[in-house]
Tab-separated table of C-alpha atoms in Angstrom:
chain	number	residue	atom	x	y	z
A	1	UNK	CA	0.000	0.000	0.000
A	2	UNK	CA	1.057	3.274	-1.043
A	3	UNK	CA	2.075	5.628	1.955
A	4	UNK	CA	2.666	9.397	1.898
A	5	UNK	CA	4.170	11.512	4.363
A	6	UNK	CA	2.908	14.420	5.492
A	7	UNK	CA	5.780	16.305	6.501
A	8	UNK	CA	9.314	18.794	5.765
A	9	UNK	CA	10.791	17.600	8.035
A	10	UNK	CA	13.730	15.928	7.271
A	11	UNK	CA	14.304	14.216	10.690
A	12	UNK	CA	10.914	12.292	10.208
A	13	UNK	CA	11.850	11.597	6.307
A	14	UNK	CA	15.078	9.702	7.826
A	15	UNK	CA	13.230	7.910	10.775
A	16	UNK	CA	10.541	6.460	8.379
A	17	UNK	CA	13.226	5.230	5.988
A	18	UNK	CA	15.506	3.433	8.345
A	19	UNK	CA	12.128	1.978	9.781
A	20	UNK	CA	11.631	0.738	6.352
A	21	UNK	CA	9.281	2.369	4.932
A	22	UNK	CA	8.702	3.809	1.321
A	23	UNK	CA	6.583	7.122	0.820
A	24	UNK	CA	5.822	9.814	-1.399
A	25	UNK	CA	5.991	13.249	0.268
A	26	UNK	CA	3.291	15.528	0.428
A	27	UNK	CA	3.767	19.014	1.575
A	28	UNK	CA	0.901	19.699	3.843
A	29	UNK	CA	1.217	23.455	4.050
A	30	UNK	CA	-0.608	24.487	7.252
A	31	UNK	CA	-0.467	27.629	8.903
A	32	UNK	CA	1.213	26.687	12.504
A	33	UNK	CA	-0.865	29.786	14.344
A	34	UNK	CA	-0.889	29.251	18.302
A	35	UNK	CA	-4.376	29.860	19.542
A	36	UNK	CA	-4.087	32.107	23.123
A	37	UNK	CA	-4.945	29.672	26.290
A	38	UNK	CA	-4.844	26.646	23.657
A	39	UNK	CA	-3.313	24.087	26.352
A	40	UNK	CA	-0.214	22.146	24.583
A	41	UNK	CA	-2.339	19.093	24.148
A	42	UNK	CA	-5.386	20.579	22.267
A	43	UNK	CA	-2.349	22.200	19.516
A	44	UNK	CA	-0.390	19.442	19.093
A	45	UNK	CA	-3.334	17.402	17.802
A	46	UNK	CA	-4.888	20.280	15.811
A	47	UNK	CA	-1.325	20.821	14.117
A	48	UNK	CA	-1.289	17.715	13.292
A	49	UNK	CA	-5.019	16.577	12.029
A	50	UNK	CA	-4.302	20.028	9.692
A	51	UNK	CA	-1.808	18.441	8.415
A	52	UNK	CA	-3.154	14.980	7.717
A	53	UNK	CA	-6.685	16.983	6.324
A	54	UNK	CA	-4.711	18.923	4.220
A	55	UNK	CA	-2.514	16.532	3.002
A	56	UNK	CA	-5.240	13.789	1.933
A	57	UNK	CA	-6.736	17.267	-0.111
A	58	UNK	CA	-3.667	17.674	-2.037
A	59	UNK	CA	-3.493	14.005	-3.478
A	60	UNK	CA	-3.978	12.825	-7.176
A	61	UNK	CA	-7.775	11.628	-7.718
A	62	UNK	CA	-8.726	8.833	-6.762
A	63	UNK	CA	-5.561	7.777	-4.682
A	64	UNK	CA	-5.810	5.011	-2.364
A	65	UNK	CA	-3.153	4.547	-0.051
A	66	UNK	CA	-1.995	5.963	4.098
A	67	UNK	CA	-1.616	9.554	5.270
A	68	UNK	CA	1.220	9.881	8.028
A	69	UNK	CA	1.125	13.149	9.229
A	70	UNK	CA	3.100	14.605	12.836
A	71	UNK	CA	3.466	17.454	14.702
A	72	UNK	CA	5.929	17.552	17.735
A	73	UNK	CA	6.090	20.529	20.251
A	74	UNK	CA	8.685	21.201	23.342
A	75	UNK	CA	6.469	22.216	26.595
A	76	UNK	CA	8.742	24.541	29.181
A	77	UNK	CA	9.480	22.931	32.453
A	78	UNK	CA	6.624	24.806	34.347
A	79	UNK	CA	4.309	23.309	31.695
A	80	UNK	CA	2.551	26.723	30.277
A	81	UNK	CA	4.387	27.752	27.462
A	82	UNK	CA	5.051	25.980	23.936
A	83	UNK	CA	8.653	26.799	23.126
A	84	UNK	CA	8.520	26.543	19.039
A	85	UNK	CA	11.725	27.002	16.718
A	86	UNK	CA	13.807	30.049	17.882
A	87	UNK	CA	12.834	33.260	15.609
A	88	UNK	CA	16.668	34.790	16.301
A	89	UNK	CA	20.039	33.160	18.240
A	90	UNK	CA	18.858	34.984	21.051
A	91	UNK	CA	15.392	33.229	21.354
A	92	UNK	CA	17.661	30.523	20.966
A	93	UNK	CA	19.559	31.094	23.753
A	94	UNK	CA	16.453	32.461	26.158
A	95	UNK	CA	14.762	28.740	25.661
A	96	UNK	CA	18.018	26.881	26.551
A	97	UNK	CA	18.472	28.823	29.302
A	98	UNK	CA	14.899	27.637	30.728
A	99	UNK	CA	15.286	24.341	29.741
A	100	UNK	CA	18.887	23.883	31.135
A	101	UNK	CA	18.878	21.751	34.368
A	102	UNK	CA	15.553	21.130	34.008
A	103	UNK	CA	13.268	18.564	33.142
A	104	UNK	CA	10.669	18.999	30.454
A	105	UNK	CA	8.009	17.181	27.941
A	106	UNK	CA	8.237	16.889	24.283
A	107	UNK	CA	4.514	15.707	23.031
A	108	UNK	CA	4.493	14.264	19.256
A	109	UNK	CA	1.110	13.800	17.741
A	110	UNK	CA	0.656	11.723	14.559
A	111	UNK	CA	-2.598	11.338	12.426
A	112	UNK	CA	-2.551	7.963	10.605
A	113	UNK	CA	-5.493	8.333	7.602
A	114	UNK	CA	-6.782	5.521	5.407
A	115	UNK	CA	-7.315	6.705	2.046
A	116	UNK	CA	-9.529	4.896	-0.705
A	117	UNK	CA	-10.244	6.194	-4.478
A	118	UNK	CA	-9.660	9.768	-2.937
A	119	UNK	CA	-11.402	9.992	0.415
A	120	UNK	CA	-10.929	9.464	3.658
A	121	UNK	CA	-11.935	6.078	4.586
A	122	UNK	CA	-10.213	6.083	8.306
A	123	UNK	CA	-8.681	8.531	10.637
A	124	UNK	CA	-6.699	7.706	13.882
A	125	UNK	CA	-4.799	9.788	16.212
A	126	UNK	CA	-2.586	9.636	19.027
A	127	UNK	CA	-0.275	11.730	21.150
A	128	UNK	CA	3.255	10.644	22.686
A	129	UNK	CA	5.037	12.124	25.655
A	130	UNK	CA	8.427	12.223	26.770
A	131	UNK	CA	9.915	13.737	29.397
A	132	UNK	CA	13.374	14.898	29.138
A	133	UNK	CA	15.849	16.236	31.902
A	134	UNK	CA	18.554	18.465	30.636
A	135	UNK	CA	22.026	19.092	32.217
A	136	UNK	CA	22.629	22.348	33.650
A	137	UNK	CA	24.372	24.499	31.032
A	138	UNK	CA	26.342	27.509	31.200
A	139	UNK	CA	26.176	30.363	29.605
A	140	UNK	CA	29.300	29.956	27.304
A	141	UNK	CA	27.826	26.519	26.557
A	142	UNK	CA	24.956	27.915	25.655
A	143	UNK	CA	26.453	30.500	23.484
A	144	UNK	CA	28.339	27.979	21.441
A	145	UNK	CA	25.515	25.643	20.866
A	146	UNK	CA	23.775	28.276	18.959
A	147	UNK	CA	26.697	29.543	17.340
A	148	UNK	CA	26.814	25.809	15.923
A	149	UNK	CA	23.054	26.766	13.656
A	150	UNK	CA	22.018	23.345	15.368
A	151	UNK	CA	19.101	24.638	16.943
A	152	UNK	CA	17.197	27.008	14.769
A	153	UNK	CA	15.251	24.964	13.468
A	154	UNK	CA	14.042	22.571	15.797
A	155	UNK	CA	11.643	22.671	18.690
A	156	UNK	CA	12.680	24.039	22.292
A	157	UNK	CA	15.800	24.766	20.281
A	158	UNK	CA	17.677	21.908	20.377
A	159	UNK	CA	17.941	18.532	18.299
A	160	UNK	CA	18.423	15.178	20.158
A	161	UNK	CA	20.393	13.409	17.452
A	162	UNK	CA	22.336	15.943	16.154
A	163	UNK	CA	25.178	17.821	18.543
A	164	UNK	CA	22.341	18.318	21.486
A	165	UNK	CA	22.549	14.608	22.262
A	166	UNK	CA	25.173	15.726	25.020
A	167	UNK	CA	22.827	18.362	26.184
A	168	UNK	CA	20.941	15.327	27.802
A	169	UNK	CA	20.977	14.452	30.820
A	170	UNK	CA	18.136	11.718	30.814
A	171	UNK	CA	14.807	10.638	28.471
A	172	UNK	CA	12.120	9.056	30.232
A	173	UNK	CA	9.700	7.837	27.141
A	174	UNK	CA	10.506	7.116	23.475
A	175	UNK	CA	13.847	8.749	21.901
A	176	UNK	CA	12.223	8.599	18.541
A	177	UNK	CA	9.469	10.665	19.789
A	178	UNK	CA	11.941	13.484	20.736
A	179	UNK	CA	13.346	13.753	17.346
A	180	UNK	CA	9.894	13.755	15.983
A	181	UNK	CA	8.129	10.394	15.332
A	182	UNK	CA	7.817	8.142	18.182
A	183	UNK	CA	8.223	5.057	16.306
A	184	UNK	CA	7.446	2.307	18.484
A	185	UNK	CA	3.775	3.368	18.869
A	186	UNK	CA	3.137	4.047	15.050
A	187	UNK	CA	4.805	0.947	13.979
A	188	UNK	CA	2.484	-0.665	16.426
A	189	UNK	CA	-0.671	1.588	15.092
A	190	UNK	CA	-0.081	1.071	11.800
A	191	UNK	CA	0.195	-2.939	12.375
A	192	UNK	CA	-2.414	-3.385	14.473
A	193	UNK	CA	-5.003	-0.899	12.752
A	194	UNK	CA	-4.173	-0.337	9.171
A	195	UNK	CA	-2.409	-3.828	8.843
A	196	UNK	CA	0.969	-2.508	7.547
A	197	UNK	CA	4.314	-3.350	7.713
A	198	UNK	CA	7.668	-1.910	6.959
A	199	UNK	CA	10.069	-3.823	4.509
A	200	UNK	CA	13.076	-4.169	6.988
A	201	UNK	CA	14.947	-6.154	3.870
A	202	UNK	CA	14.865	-3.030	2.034
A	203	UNK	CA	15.796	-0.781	5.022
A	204	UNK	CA	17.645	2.392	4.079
């Protein structure tokens, strides 16, 4: 079965390939407006059934095939604020400095949509969280974290598998999940309720 990704990201392009997966990309374009008093929760999942809507509108006519769409947001320690991707280095450096020491949670929602001769035959949806306890950080360390580019454009401004691994101090939760597909649970999902399986022979 056919399965296209909903997604830029190139972080959830390389987790769905090792996994063994082949898709076709689809661009979603949503508009990623934060609603005020939206709690982290309620975002994450409309994010990501935009996504999923949008992408399954975007298709050829009459496609048939699964929608895999994702949205992953960083929650601050005192679990009020969203911190998104950094708008300068020093928005950059503001969120590390609140998440430094301290433990947050990174919440992925993914939208898994059955698609037959062009509509939407099934829609599922679920929501991951991880909690993650950074090490305490100075402020030169800080400094030359952003100075590396590393963290502009990811979440709470900072990438687990990249050079902010060894900002880590602990996960608690799914790895995957932090870097933007928690894989475990949508391997399961798409097993269990869509009856797919990745190709692990053909793993890239």
């Amino acid at each position: 079965m056919k399965i296209f990704l909903a997604s830029t990201s190139p972080r959830r392009r390389q987790l769905m390939s090792e996994a063994g997966f082949a898709f076709e990309l689809v661009n979603p374009e949503t508009d990623e407006i934060e609603r005020k008093g939206e709690p982290p929760r309620a975002m994450v999942k409309r994010f990501t059934l935009d996504k999923a809507e949008n992408a399954s509108k975007l298709l050829p006519a009459a496609s048939t095939g699964i929608v895999i769409a994702a949205d992953t947001t960083v929650v601050s320690p005192d679990g009020k604020r969203v911190l998104n991707k950094p708008v300068s280095e020093a928005d950059a450096r503001r969120m590390l400095g609140v998440i430094s020491g301290r433990t947050h949670v990174v919440l992925t929602g993914y939208a898994v949509f059955a698609i037959k001769s062009g509509k939407i035959a099934k829609r599922h949806y679920a929501v991951v969280r991880t909690s993650v306890k950074m090490r305490k950080l100075s402020s030169a360390a800080i400094a030359a974290y952003v100075a590396s580019g590393e963290p502009m454009d990811k979440a709470g401004a900072y990438g687990a598998q990249g050079i902010g691994m060894g900002l880590i101090e602990s996960i608690k939760g799914s790895y995957s999940n932090v870097v933007g597909l928690p894989m475990a649970e949508l391997l399961r999902d798409l097993e269990k309720k869509f009856k797919l399986k990745p190709d692990w022979r053909n793993r890239a």
